[in-house]
Every structure is written in structure tokens, then in C-alpha cells.
XYZ file of N, CA and C in Angstrom:
726
model
N 0.981 -1.275 0.118
C 0.089 0.242 0.173
C 0.670 0.924 0.003
N 0.642 2.532 -0.917
C 1.182 3.335 -1.253
C 0.275 4.590 -0.396
N 1.572 5.230 0.038
C 0.488 6.566 0.329
C 1.405 7.747 -0.051
N 0.327 9.082 -1.005
C 0.854 10.077 -1.376
C 0.172 11.501 -0.684
N 1.188 12.542 -0.885
C 0.279 13.782 -0.361
C 0.569 13.731 1.375
N -0.357 14.750 2.172
C -0.187 14.645 3.007
C -0.941 13.829 4.230
N -0.714 13.030 4.408
C -1.521 12.137 5.837
C -1.853 12.902 6.842
N -2.896 13.216 7.445
C -3.056 13.936 8.922
C -2.287 12.681 9.887
N -1.732 13.318 10.741
C -1.355 12.801 11.760
C -2.364 12.238 13.077
N -3.452 12.147 12.897
C -4.557 11.301 13.579
C -5.214 10.632 12.308
N -4.542 10.463 11.345
C -5.255 9.213 10.296
C -5.291 7.944 11.272
N -6.418 6.937 11.084
C -6.641 5.814 11.703
C -5.480 4.798 11.068
N -4.884 3.884 11.832
C -4.270 3.036 11.578
C -4.928 2.065 10.544
N -4.670 1.937 9.424
C -5.057 0.761 8.427
C -4.856 -0.987 8.684
N -4.562 -1.111 9.426
C -4.002 -2.389 9.934
C -4.981 -2.704 10.765
N -5.844 -1.718 11.738
C -6.698 -2.303 12.302
C -7.992 -2.649 11.353
N -8.579 -1.975 10.434
C -9.118 -2.329 9.583
C -8.833 -3.642 8.615
N -7.824 -3.869 8.111
C -7.316 -5.042 7.659
C -7.341 -6.326 8.685
N -7.166 -6.470 10.262
C -7.130 -7.185 10.861
C -8.954 -7.278 11.544
N -9.801 -6.665 11.340
C -10.869 -6.372 10.942
C -11.335 -7.467 9.661
N -11.001 -7.294 9.132
C -11.666 -7.822 7.668
C -10.720 -9.170 7.373
N -10.113 -9.669 8.568
C -9.441 -11.195 8.044
C -10.148 -11.784 9.166
N -10.626 -11.074 10.276
C -11.393 -11.909 11.223
C -12.807 -12.415 10.731
N -13.043 -11.526 9.629
C -14.910 -11.532 9.071
C -14.790 -12.565 8.044
N -13.565 -12.897 7.679
C -13.767 -14.261 6.696
C -14.340 -15.474 7.112
N -15.114 -16.106 5.739
C -15.981 -16.903 6.678
C -14.903 -18.265 6.067
N -13.757 -18.276 6.015
C -12.903 -19.233 6.022
C -11.408 -19.093 7.026
N -11.105 -20.724 7.131
C -10.124 -20.163 7.804
C -8.600 -19.500 6.953
N -7.677 -18.714 7.902
C -6.411 -18.059 6.962
C -5.142 -18.699 7.643
N -4.413 -18.694 6.903
C -3.066 -19.297 7.548
C -1.953 -18.429 7.132
N -0.976 -18.613 8.387
C -0.043 -17.627 7.398
C 1.450 -18.788 8.525
N 2.664 -17.824 8.227
C 3.862 -18.977 8.766
C 3.770 -18.673 9.886
N 4.365 -19.746 10.727
C 4.566 -20.129 11.946
C 5.323 -18.523 12.711
N 5.311 -17.703 13.591
C 6.140 -16.771 14.377
C 7.643 -17.179 14.715
N 8.445 -16.492 13.830
C 10.042 -16.693 13.831
C 10.550 -15.774 14.165
N 11.520 -15.786 14.625
C 12.876 -14.534 15.003
C 12.910 -13.954 13.519
N 12.991 -14.469 12.848
C 13.583 -13.804 11.407
C 12.956 -13.169 10.478
N 11.524 -13.231 10.933
C 10.329 -12.728 10.057
C 9.413 -11.445 10.806
N 9.336 -10.593 10.175
C 7.764 -9.536 10.881
C 6.661 -9.563 10.127
N 5.849 -10.345 10.286
C 4.604 -10.009 9.346
C 4.061 -8.541 9.125
N 3.791 -7.979 8.417
C 3.127 -6.824 7.602
C 2.337 -6.575 8.067
N 1.654 -5.370 9.049
C -0.043 -5.427 9.257
C -0.742 -5.102 8.804
N -0.768 -5.257 7.311
C -1.943 -5.077 6.403
C -1.383 -5.711 5.319
N -2.758 -6.865 5.723
C -2.942 -8.236 4.664
C -3.342 -7.400 3.036
N -3.014 -8.147 2.083
C -3.354 -8.131 1.076
C -4.650 -8.845 0.842
N -5.897 -7.923 0.314
C -7.082 -9.030 -0.111
C -7.577 -9.000 -1.818
N -7.798 -10.180 -2.078
C -8.556 -10.060 -3.536
C -10.028 -10.817 -4.003
N -10.751 -10.434 -4.546
C -12.424 -10.851 -4.488
C -12.615 -10.529 -5.874
N -13.463 -11.815 -6.594
C -13.777 -11.716 -7.948
C -15.117 -12.370 -7.596
N -16.071 -11.720 -8.236
C -17.521 -12.048 -8.138
C -18.104 -12.038 -9.489
N -19.030 -12.814 -9.615
C -19.829 -13.426 -10.781
C -21.325 -13.085 -10.537
N -21.832 -13.204 -11.330
C -23.566 -13.268 -11.528
C -24.188 -13.731 -10.410
N -23.396 -14.957 -9.189
C -23.792 -15.814 -8.514
C -23.320 -15.386 -7.022
N -22.488 -13.955 -7.274
C -22.347 -13.289 -6.144
C -20.721 -13.529 -5.833
N -19.793 -13.753 -4.811
C -18.865 -14.029 -4.540
C -17.704 -15.282 -5.502
N -17.131 -15.538 -5.978
C -16.514 -16.658 -6.690
C -15.354 -16.808 -5.968
N -14.517 -15.955 -5.764
C -13.021 -16.349 -5.089
C -12.798 -15.215 -4.029
N -12.098 -15.497 -2.876
C -11.800 -14.466 -2.480
C -10.510 -14.884 -1.678
N -8.803 -14.165 -1.531
C -7.737 -14.316 -1.071
C -7.483 -13.323 -0.135
N -6.501 -14.139 0.599
C -5.901 -12.979 1.959
C -4.376 -13.566 2.035
N -3.369 -12.533 1.543
C -2.037 -12.870 1.412
C -1.615 -11.854 2.885
N -0.404 -12.619 2.845
C 0.735 -11.944 4.323
C 1.978 -11.543 3.358
N 2.415 -10.715 3.468
C 4.079 -10.248 3.255
C 4.289 -10.095 4.701
N 6.121 -10.047 4.848
C 7.060 -9.991 5.786
C 7.985 -9.559 5.739
N 8.524 -8.603 6.565
C 10.104 -8.215 6.419
C 10.897 -9.127 6.994
N 12.018 -9.584 6.389
C 13.098 -10.428 6.341
C 13.946 -9.717 7.372
N 14.790 -10.860 8.258
C 15.741 -10.089 8.776
C 16.647 -11.282 8.831
N 17.946 -10.812 8.198
C 18.717 -11.836 7.999
C 19.743 -11.624 9.334
N 19.428 -10.762 10.294
C 20.593 -10.585 11.340
C 19.498 -10.196 12.426
N 18.522 -11.068 13.188
C 17.247 -11.191 13.798
C 17.773 -10.714 15.334
N 19.007 -10.801 15.426
C 19.302 -10.731 17.425
C 19.446 -9.234 17.009
N 19.542 -8.437 16.082
C 19.729 -6.878 15.999
C 19.223 -6.515 14.996
N 17.534 -5.985 15.124
C 17.230 -4.898 13.903
C 17.622 -3.930 13.328
N 18.302 -3.510 14.209
C 19.268 -2.028 14.191
C 20.495 -2.252 12.921
N 20.809 -3.874 13.029
C 22.146 -4.044 12.467
C 22.264 -3.667 10.813
N 22.782 -2.980 10.640
C 22.608 -2.182 9.178
C 23.125 -3.318 8.121
N 23.170 -4.141 8.195
C 23.372 -5.417 7.345
C 22.142 -6.004 7.038
N 21.239 -5.402 7.949
C 19.447 -6.168 7.961
C 19.337 -5.437 6.545
N 19.639 -4.137 6.080
C 19.137 -3.343 4.751
C 19.344 -3.540 3.813
N 18.538 -3.487 2.846
C 18.842 -3.670 1.544
C 19.729 -2.105 0.954
N 19.884 -2.587 -0.158
C 20.842 -1.373 -1.102
C 19.955 -0.135 -1.458
N 20.178 1.039 -0.852
C 19.305 1.909 -1.383
C 20.122 3.202 -2.232
N 19.887 3.722 -2.852
C 20.107 5.100 -3.409
C 20.395 6.204 -2.313
N 21.255 7.293 -2.755
C 20.971 8.123 -1.798
C 19.488 8.735 -1.538
N 19.197 9.248 -2.939
C 18.035 9.895 -3.113
C 16.541 9.176 -1.974
N 16.435 7.777 -2.163
C 15.536 7.362 -1.747
C 15.825 6.809 -0.253
N 17.253 6.755 0.165
C 17.538 6.696 1.586
C 16.991 7.815 2.443
N 17.257 9.262 1.579
C 17.282 10.388 2.141
C 15.460 10.626 2.194
N 14.855 9.903 1.137
C 13.348 10.530 1.702
C 12.496 9.281 2.553
N 13.158 8.268 2.854
C 12.554 7.225 3.721
C 13.325 8.239 5.198
N 14.055 8.836 5.205
C 14.955 9.101 6.696
C 14.473 10.048 7.153
N 13.865 11.029 6.342
C 13.704 12.771 6.354
C 12.219 13.066 6.811
N 12.120 13.649 7.687
C 10.430 13.530 8.141
C 10.116 15.031 7.732
N 8.829 15.031 7.222
C 8.040 16.076 6.492
C 7.794 16.950 7.799
N 7.757 18.445 7.132
C 7.493 19.190 8.516
C 6.042 19.457 8.946
N 4.998 18.802 7.977
C 3.766 18.575 8.771
C 3.432 17.254 9.693
N 4.289 16.427 9.428
C 4.643 14.984 10.440
C 3.682 13.861 10.130
N 3.751 12.930 10.471
C 3.328 11.789 10.103
C 2.754 10.731 10.860
N 1.505 10.155 11.044
C 1.205 9.365 12.357
C 2.457 8.299 12.480
N 1.974 7.510 13.356
C 3.262 6.656 13.762
C 3.440 5.467 12.671
N 1.983 4.659 12.588
C 1.762 3.836 11.776
C 2.075 4.185 10.573
N 2.393 5.133 10.413
C 2.929 5.362 8.601
C 4.265 5.646 8.380
N 4.963 6.200 9.720
C 6.428 6.120 9.828
C 7.162 4.627 9.614
N 6.343 3.670 10.724
C 6.962 2.604 10.465
C 7.032 1.763 9.261
N 5.545 2.052 8.567
C 5.399 1.270 7.468
C 6.212 1.566 6.157
N 6.966 3.258 6.202
C 7.629 3.652 5.153
C 9.324 2.917 5.767
N 9.565 3.201 6.908
C 10.938 2.613 7.606
C 11.363 1.527 6.633
N 10.135 0.533 6.796
C 9.988 -0.998 6.123
C 10.732 -1.049 5.011
N 10.469 -0.298 4.313
C 10.871 -0.037 3.213
C 12.330 -0.160 2.675
N 13.145 0.165 4.438
C 14.621 -0.229 4.048
C 15.186 -1.468 4.213
N 14.404 -2.776 4.051
C 14.503 -3.683 4.934
C 13.934 -4.582 3.813
N 14.501 -5.927 3.074
C 13.927 -7.191 2.242
C 12.469 -7.251 2.861
N 12.057 -7.637 1.741
C 10.231 -8.031 2.102
C 9.866 -9.073 1.474
N 9.301 -10.220 1.698
C 9.172 -11.666 1.347
C 7.207 -11.049 1.061
N 7.125 -10.482 -0.380
C 5.878 -9.449 -0.522
C 4.836 -11.147 -1.118
N 3.891 -10.652 -0.697
C 2.607 -11.511 -0.452
C 3.152 -12.845 -0.848
N 3.643 -13.555 0.521
C 4.676 -14.857 0.751
C 3.563 -15.919 0.672
N 2.644 -15.766 1.511
C 1.565 -16.478 2.030
C 0.346 -16.096 1.636
N -0.638 -17.293 0.897
C -1.612 -16.558 0.326
C -2.907 -17.760 0.570
N -3.744 -17.489 1.186
C -5.450 -18.482 1.756
C -6.190 -18.047 0.426
N -6.348 -18.900 -0.300
C -7.833 -18.400 -0.961
C -8.651 -19.485 -1.304
N -10.061 -19.007 -1.190
C -11.220 -20.026 -1.443
C -11.877 -19.395 -2.425
N -12.443 -20.615 -2.938
C -13.328 -20.665 -4.363
C -14.482 -21.149 -3.723
N -15.517 -20.635 -4.693
C -17.299 -20.694 -4.557
C -17.517 -21.945 -4.677
N -16.715 -22.504 -5.879
C -17.002 -23.705 -6.386
C -15.644 -24.224 -6.549
N -15.400 -25.612 -5.908
C -14.181 -26.121 -6.050
C -13.605 -26.653 -7.229
N -14.942 -27.287 -8.324
C -14.873 -27.966 -9.345
C -14.454 -26.947 -10.472
N -14.524 -25.655 -10.014
C -13.759 -24.803 -10.951
C -13.050 -24.485 -11.635
N -12.568 -24.153 -12.951
C -11.239 -23.803 -13.100
C -10.268 -23.542 -12.413
N -8.849 -24.123 -12.665
C -7.829 -23.479 -11.631
C -7.982 -22.976 -10.564
N -8.839 -23.887 -9.769
C -9.420 -24.128 -8.220
C -8.371 -25.023 -7.608
N -8.009 -25.933 -8.112
C -6.916 -27.260 -7.364
C -6.291 -26.253 -6.983
N -5.473 -27.039 -5.773
C -4.119 -27.082 -5.419
C -2.691 -26.682 -6.468
N -2.612 -27.826 -7.325
C -1.671 -27.599 -8.212
C -2.072 -26.066 -9.231
N -3.092 -25.892 -9.541
C -2.796 -24.805 -10.562
C -2.907 -23.443 -9.308
N -3.430 -23.660 -8.326
C -2.818 -22.426 -7.175
C -1.672 -22.066 -7.014
N -1.339 -23.450 -6.703
C 0.497 -23.093 -6.818
C 1.129 -22.440 -8.030
N 1.012 -23.199 -8.875
C 1.422 -22.607 -10.457
C 1.054 -21.244 -10.326
N -0.008 -20.575 -10.001
C -0.850 -19.504 -10.014
C -0.045 -18.334 -9.055
N 0.520 -18.739 -7.486
C 0.811 -18.028 -6.789
C 2.322 -18.001 -7.490
N 3.080 -19.010 -7.701
C 4.473 -18.846 -8.516
C 4.649 -17.649 -9.239
N 3.517 -18.027 -10.553
C 3.959 -16.936 -11.466
C 3.497 -15.990 -11.184
N 2.729 -15.260 -10.036
C 2.381 -14.081 -9.440
C 3.452 -13.638 -8.805
N 4.239 -14.367 -7.970
C 5.478 -13.774 -7.265
C 6.719 -13.366 -8.188
N 7.059 -14.324 -9.569
C 7.990 -14.540 -10.126
C 7.830 -12.918 -10.904
N 6.619 -12.850 -11.707
C 6.635 -11.732 -12.709
C 6.432 -10.313 -12.099
N 6.114 -10.199 -10.137
C 6.162 -8.810 -9.858
C 7.427 -8.586 -9.403
N 7.865 -9.677 -8.738
C 9.321 -9.814 -8.137
C 10.367 -9.633 -8.521
N 10.818 -10.223 -9.856
C 11.914 -10.950 -10.526
C 11.612 -10.623 -11.829
N 11.039 -9.646 -12.718
C 10.888 -9.486 -13.705
C 12.548 -9.011 -14.495
N 13.768 -8.388 -13.589
C 15.201 -8.429 -14.190
C 15.324 -9.467 -14.550
N 15.105 -10.337 -13.678
C 15.893 -11.894 -13.577
C 15.646 -12.570 -14.894
N 14.300 -12.636 -14.963
C 13.302 -12.772 -15.766
C 13.655 -12.539 -17.408
N 14.153 -11.455 -17.771
C 14.335 -10.771 -18.759
C 13.077 -10.194 -19.334
N 12.032 -9.738 -18.667
C 10.776 -9.190 -18.801
C 11.060 -7.915 -18.717
N 10.134 -7.190 -19.927
C 9.748 -6.100 -20.034
C 9.410 -5.137 -18.462
N 9.311 -3.885 -19.141
C 8.681 -2.937 -17.912
C 7.030 -2.906 -18.133
N 6.889 -3.321 -19.483
C 4.978 -3.613 -19.776
C 4.663 -5.245 -19.928
N 4.250 -5.200 -18.641
C 3.581 -6.400 -18.167
C 2.471 -7.040 -19.232
N 2.110 -6.181 -19.921
C 0.996 -6.687 -20.899
C 1.516 -7.406 -22.481
N 3.005 -7.260 -22.168
C 3.502 -8.419 -23.209
C 4.135 -9.578 -22.659
N 4.372 -9.858 -21.560
C 4.636 -10.731 -20.832
C 4.554 -12.090 -21.817
N 5.510 -12.891 -21.841
C 5.313 -14.306 -22.757
C 4.237 -14.934 -21.448
N 4.228 -16.432 -22.037
C 3.233 -17.267 -21.613
C 4.500 -17.820 -20.288
N 4.497 -17.863 -19.068
C 4.784 -18.905 -18.103
C 5.466 -19.881 -17.990
N 6.399 -20.402 -17.826
C 7.138 -21.563 -17.732
C 6.599 -22.077 -16.334
N 5.708 -21.969 -16.014
C 5.623 -23.055 -14.453
C 4.033 -23.352 -14.753
N 3.957 -24.944 -14.937
C 2.958 -25.405 -15.111
C 2.557 -26.691 -14.070
N 1.416 -26.785 -14.209
C 1.444 -27.954 -12.845
C 2.279 -29.153 -12.831
N 2.694 -29.672 -14.165
C 3.957 -30.750 -14.450
C 4.956 -30.714 -13.192
N 5.104 -29.052 -13.165
C 6.168 -28.727 -11.931
C 6.210 -29.196 -10.376
N 4.683 -29.578 -10.323
C 4.490 -30.081 -8.943
C 4.483 -31.486 -8.489
N 4.959 -31.261 -7.107
C 5.299 -32.978 -6.221
C 4.818 -32.891 -5.435
N 4.921 -33.906 -4.969
C 4.112 -34.316 -3.538
C 5.185 -33.892 -2.523
N 4.711 -33.445 -1.011
C 5.543 -33.180 -0.041
C 4.987 -33.275 1.034
N 5.233 -32.640 2.291
C 4.604 -32.662 3.369
C 5.051 -31.156 4.217
N 4.260 -30.622 5.151
C 4.447 -29.288 5.381
C 3.566 -29.583 7.195
N 4.171 -28.873 7.980
C 4.117 -28.727 9.504
C 3.146 -27.650 9.349
N 1.580 -28.088 9.584
C 0.485 -26.990 9.950
C 0.397 -27.039 11.169
N 0.217 -26.103 11.900
C -0.171 -26.539 13.596
C 0.139 -27.599 14.312
N 1.663 -27.805 14.179
C 2.260 -28.549 15.078
C 2.123 -30.229 14.293
N 1.568 -30.336 13.300
C 1.346 -31.400 12.563
C 2.051 -31.385 11.213
N 2.089 -32.387 10.866
C 2.512 -32.964 9.494
C 1.699 -33.242 8.575
N 1.436 -32.350 7.595
C 0.320 -32.604 6.685
C 0.858 -32.739 5.344
N -0.433 -33.461 4.338
C 0.496 -33.962 2.833
C 0.183 -32.097 2.486
N 1.241 -32.249 1.251
C 1.525 -30.591 1.267
C 1.392 -30.907 -0.897
N 1.897 -30.225 -1.531
C 2.506 -30.164 -2.980
C 3.590 -28.772 -3.070
N 4.587 -29.285 -3.645
C 5.607 -28.022 -3.824
C 5.669 -27.864 -5.114
N 6.708 -26.971 -5.709
C 7.417 -26.539 -6.768
C 8.673 -26.687 -6.250
N 9.421 -27.456 -6.881
C 10.914 -27.378 -6.474
C 11.863 -27.195 -7.581
N 11.416 -26.749 -8.363
C 12.395 -26.903 -10.038
C 12.828 -25.193 -9.946
N 12.306 -24.209 -9.627
C 12.305 -23.026 -10.381
C 13.624 -22.297 -9.547
N 14.765 -21.584 -10.305
C 16.139 -21.317 -9.540
C 15.749 -20.028 -8.926
N 14.740 -19.462 -9.029
C 14.734 -18.620 -7.956
C 13.371 -18.011 -7.272
N 12.779 -19.195 -7.082
C 11.762 -19.219 -5.659
C 11.451 -21.129 -5.557
N 10.854 -21.210 -3.610
C 10.303 -22.336 -3.853
C 8.981 -22.018 -3.382
N 8.062 -22.951 -3.501
C 6.665 -22.994 -3.408
C 5.739 -24.158 -3.008
N 5.326 -24.196 -1.872
C 4.527 -25.017 -1.670
C 3.065 -24.996 -0.834
N 2.187 -25.964 -1.169
C 1.032 -25.707 0.141
C 0.463 -26.637 -0.111
N -1.077 -26.204 0.854
C -1.497 -27.437 0.983
C -3.184 -27.448 1.357
N -3.917 -28.683 0.955
C -5.433 -27.948 0.985
C -5.582 -27.856 2.339
N -6.670 -27.271 2.775
C -7.362 -26.863 3.964
C -8.866 -27.325 3.680
N -9.647 -27.115 2.683
C -10.866 -28.206 2.518
C -11.096 -27.823 1.565
N -12.226 -28.741 0.917
C -12.425 -28.545 -0.605
C -12.755 -27.293 -1.270
N -12.683 -26.003 -0.803
C -12.791 -25.036 -1.074
C -11.647 -23.911 -0.783
N -10.963 -24.333 -0.030
C -9.555 -23.437 0.364
C -8.198 -23.932 0.217
N -7.367 -23.436 -0.356
C -6.132 -23.826 -0.142
C -4.978 -22.454 0.037
N -4.085 -23.165 1.160
C -3.042 -22.178 1.649
C -1.714 -22.561 0.654
N -0.915 -21.419 -0.237
C 0.065 -21.549 -0.835
C 0.986 -20.636 0.201
N 2.558 -21.100 -0.367
C 3.447 -19.903 0.282
C 4.439 -19.797 -0.941
N 5.397 -18.988 -1.294
C 6.210 -18.684 -2.142
C 7.217 -17.966 -1.733
N 8.532 -18.420 -1.593
C 9.649 -18.046 -0.859
C 10.825 -18.176 -2.040
N 11.989 -16.635 -2.099
C 12.767 -16.328 -2.824
C 13.746 -17.771 -2.137
N 14.554 -18.122 -3.136
C 15.580 -19.221 -2.533
C 16.544 -18.491 -2.011
N 17.043 -17.301 -1.941
C 18.049 -16.982 -1.293
C 17.466 -16.376 0.213
N 16.001 -16.433 0.210
C 15.510 -16.235 1.648
C 15.480 -17.485 2.624
N 15.545 -19.216 1.686
C 14.860 -20.253 2.408
C 15.609 -20.882 3.531
N 16.574 -20.381 3.486
C 17.538 -20.655 5.185
C 17.260 -20.192 6.034
N 16.326 -19.070 5.867
C 16.269 -18.075 7.109
C 14.700 -18.464 7.797
N 13.951 -19.215 6.777
C 13.022 -19.330 7.076
C 12.545 -20.704 7.342
N 11.702 -20.808 8.651
C 10.957 -21.709 8.840
C 9.843 -22.170 8.002
N 9.657 -23.553 7.143
C 8.184 -22.960 6.384
C 7.038 -24.052 7.015
N 6.639 -23.459 8.149
C 5.785 -24.129 8.740
C 4.778 -23.030 9.297
N 3.172 -23.668 9.460
C 2.161 -22.756 8.967
C 1.333 -22.922 10.520
N 0.915 -21.811 10.652
C -0.126 -21.865 11.833
C -1.723 -21.307 11.489
N -2.630 -21.247 12.175
C -3.865 -20.583 11.365
C -3.667 -19.216 12.504
N -4.151 -18.442 10.995
C -4.185 -16.837 11.301
C -4.940 -16.351 12.985
N -4.440 -15.513 13.867
C -5.080 -15.084 15.062
C -5.168 -14.246 15.064
N -5.625 -12.842 15.804
C -5.817 -11.414 15.974
C -4.421 -11.110 16.844
N -3.587 -12.239 16.901
C -2.452 -12.299 18.527
C -1.902 -10.723 17.999
N -1.200 -9.903 18.996
C -0.933 -8.727 18.198
C 0.977 -9.252 17.226
N 0.939 -8.541 16.669
C 2.341 -9.035 15.599
C 3.314 -8.149 16.304
N 4.569 -8.545 15.732
C 5.906 -7.849 16.671
C 6.393 -6.879 15.625
N 6.527 -5.907 16.035
C 6.474 -4.628 15.326
C 8.063 -4.853 14.753
N 7.895 -4.221 13.796
C 9.578 -3.902 13.032
C 10.305 -3.177 13.458
N 11.209 -3.237 13.962
C 12.319 -2.282 14.860
C 13.670 -1.872 14.118
N 13.033 -0.658 13.747
C 13.627 0.077 12.585
C 14.368 1.529 12.908
N 14.373 1.076 14.122
C 15.746 1.978 14.853
C 17.076 1.906 14.175
N 17.659 2.972 13.675
C 19.291 2.893 13.041
C 20.311 3.211 13.435
N 21.520 3.026 13.573
C 22.468 4.094 14.317
C 22.769 5.147 13.462
N 22.465 4.831 12.150
C 22.832 5.953 11.247
C 22.123 6.917 10.532
N 20.868 6.798 11.534
C 19.285 7.671 11.918
C 20.116 8.928 11.033
């Protein structure tokens, strides 16, 4: 979520509405198990598709700040490379001020993010096209690759001319994953050089999938838990170079 212009210092924190919407969903939502190397971003992503009969698909996605040195979030080695103009825009406070939640949101751009890494998706009709777990795993993988790895894939700046995806259900294989402390059958895509993907069925209408960059895999515990309204650990974005 981007913010432009002047945001009043008393503007409401959008994470409150996000949590409220998550709790209102008529299906269980899953996230990565809490762990030291990750901070779940407080605003979830939502998509919804409607048709003549009403809602056809609904999804909720979680992104995470990645800490390569989790013992000290202020360790400069946690930060990504930024040009001087971008760094200055993140560090300088405008004279009119900003609400605390927006300051934290902006400062998080200094760190690597696992964007929309975990997605829970509900289908009104489980038999409809592209609703199966293998198809959802391919769809999520392609979504991450086309949005986060365009340069590595040699794609142009215009997504309208993107070629067909090379990721297909033929790349999907059986796996297992820990969910709420128990091993469950899962499926994976372990053939892409840039990302690793895994997913599991929740029921006949709901799937959960996760797509993690290969260079972050060693830092991430790929275990899942059902989302609850527990407070998430905020990203500590203080830095000695402030």
C-alpha cells in the first residue's frame, strides 16, 4: 500500500481495518509460524472476484519483513541497498509530520520483504477451472515471479507483453508440511531457480500456498499456523545511521 500527499497525524491505522476484515472472512486463514527472522506486515492483501451468483473467489495474502540478522534489527546488514535519494526520502520527516503507523510503514522499505509470501484462497465452486491446489500453486508462483523477479527473468517493464509462463502443473510434486504442529500432505514446486513454493489443502474450497525466494529459504521455517488476532511483533526500524 502506497501513501502520497499529506496524511493527517490522526489518520486511523489501516492495520486495524485489515485485522477486522481478516477476522470476518468465512474461511480459515493461515500464516507462517511466528519466528525471529520474520515480521508479518500489519496490513494484509485482499482480492475478490465476483460473478452473477456473487463472490466466486476471495484471497488473503501476508507479506513479511525479513531479518537476516534477527538478534539486532538495527544492524545495518539487515538493510537493502538504496540509492541516496531514496534513503533520504525514507529518513527525512516532513514538516507536517506523519502518524506513527505510517512512519513504521515507510521505514520498513529499508529492509527486504517477502511480498505476498503466503496466500489463503477460497473458491465458491471447488470444481471450477484453476481452483485445484496444483493450479493455485502455479498461479501464486507465477504471480511472485512476474512481480518480483522481472529483471532476472528478462521481462520488459510492460506486463501486457509478458510471454506465457514456464511454470505448469507438471512442475508440481508431492511433499509434506507442518501445520499447527502436525505434518500434513502438501504439494511443492522445487524446480524454479528463483523461488520455492509449497501449498496444502485446507478443505475442498480453500487452499494455502507460500512462495519464498531461494536466497531467503535458509532463514525461513516453512511451518504454518492458523491466523489469529494476536498482536504481531512490530519491525524495529531504529538505526544507528538515523
